[in-house]
XYZ file of C-alpha atoms in Angstrom:
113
model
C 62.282 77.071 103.020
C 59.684 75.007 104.122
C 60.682 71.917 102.878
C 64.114 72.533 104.612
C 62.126 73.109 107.684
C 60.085 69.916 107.162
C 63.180 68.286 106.845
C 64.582 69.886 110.310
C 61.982 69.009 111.955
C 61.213 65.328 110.767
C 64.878 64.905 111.779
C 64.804 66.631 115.197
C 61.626 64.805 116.409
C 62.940 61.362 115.575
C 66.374 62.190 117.451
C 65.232 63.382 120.543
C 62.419 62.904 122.714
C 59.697 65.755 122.632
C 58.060 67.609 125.282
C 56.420 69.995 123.382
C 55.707 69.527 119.491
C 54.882 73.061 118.716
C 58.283 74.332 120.305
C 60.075 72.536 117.898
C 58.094 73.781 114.831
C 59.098 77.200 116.083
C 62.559 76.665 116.753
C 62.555 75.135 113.250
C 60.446 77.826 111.577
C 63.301 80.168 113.388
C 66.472 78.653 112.222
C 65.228 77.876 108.750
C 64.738 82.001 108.257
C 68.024 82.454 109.652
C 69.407 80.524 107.096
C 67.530 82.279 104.068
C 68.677 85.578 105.842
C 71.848 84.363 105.878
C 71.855 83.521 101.625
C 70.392 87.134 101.267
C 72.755 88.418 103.736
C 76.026 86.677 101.961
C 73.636 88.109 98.653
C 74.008 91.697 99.606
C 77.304 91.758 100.514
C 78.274 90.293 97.182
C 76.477 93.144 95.242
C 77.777 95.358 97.521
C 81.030 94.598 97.043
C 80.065 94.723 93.086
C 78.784 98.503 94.141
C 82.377 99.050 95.850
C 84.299 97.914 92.499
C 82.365 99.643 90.107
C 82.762 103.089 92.266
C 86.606 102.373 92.579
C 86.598 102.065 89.170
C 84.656 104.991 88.415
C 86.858 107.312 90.627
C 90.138 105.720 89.081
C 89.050 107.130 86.027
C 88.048 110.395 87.581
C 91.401 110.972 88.834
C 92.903 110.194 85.512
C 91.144 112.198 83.698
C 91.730 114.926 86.386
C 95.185 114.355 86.271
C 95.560 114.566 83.076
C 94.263 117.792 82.602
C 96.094 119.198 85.126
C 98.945 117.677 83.125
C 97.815 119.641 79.909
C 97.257 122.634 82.417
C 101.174 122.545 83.836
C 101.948 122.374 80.001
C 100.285 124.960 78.994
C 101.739 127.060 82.130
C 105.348 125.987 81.206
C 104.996 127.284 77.803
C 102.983 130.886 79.121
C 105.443 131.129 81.047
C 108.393 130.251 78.634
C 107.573 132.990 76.250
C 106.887 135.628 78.727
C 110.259 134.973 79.764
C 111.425 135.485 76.411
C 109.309 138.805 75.844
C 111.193 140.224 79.553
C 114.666 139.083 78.231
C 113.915 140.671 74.693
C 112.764 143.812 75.969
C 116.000 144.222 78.981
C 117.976 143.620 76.179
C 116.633 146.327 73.971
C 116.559 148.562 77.408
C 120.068 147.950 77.764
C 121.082 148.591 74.201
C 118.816 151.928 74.212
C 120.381 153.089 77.480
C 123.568 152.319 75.330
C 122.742 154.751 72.984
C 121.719 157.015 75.016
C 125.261 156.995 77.156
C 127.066 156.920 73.486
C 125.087 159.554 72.295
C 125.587 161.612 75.608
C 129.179 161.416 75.514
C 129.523 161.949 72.232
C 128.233 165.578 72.962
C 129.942 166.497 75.774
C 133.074 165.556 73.531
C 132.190 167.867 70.624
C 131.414 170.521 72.717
């Protein structure tokens, strides 16, 4: 930095004709920290950006695994619900054959009597 403001200033003085020497070692002092703030500026936004991939990343991930267990979830739903299904049909179907009987039986009587 301050051979960059050296620099400035060497080549500042020599183009232009000075009124006050110590103005130009500030304005030089000034503009050569801007520029470092700029480097550590462009610096920060690089990592930050870094920061901004790496949480994308992490939350891609997230939401896989996420959906994926809602996936194994839905499965396990579909099949819960799959053989309750089959216990309601089994026992209407045993309902309806009983109540069969039961009509069969109660005819049956009333015909033998």
């Amino acid at each position: 930095m301050d051979q960059l403001a050296e620099m400035l200033e060497e080549e500042l003085e020599s183009a232009f004709e000075l009124k006050d020497k110590k103005s130009l070692h500030r304005y030089v002092v000034l503009l050569a920290q801007n520029l470092v703030q700029k480097d550590a500026y462009d610096q920060n936004i690089t990592e930050l950006r870094s920061d901004i991939k790496i949480l994308a990343e992490t939350m891609k991930q997230g939401f896989e695994s996420v959906n994926k267990r809602f996936e194994d979830m839905y499965k396990y739903m579909d099949k819960r619900f799959e053989d309750m299904n089959k216990r309601f049909n089994m026992m209407f179907t045993f309902m309806n054959i009983g109540f069969g009987i039961i009509i069969l039986i109660t005819i049956l009587f009333k015909f033998l009597q």
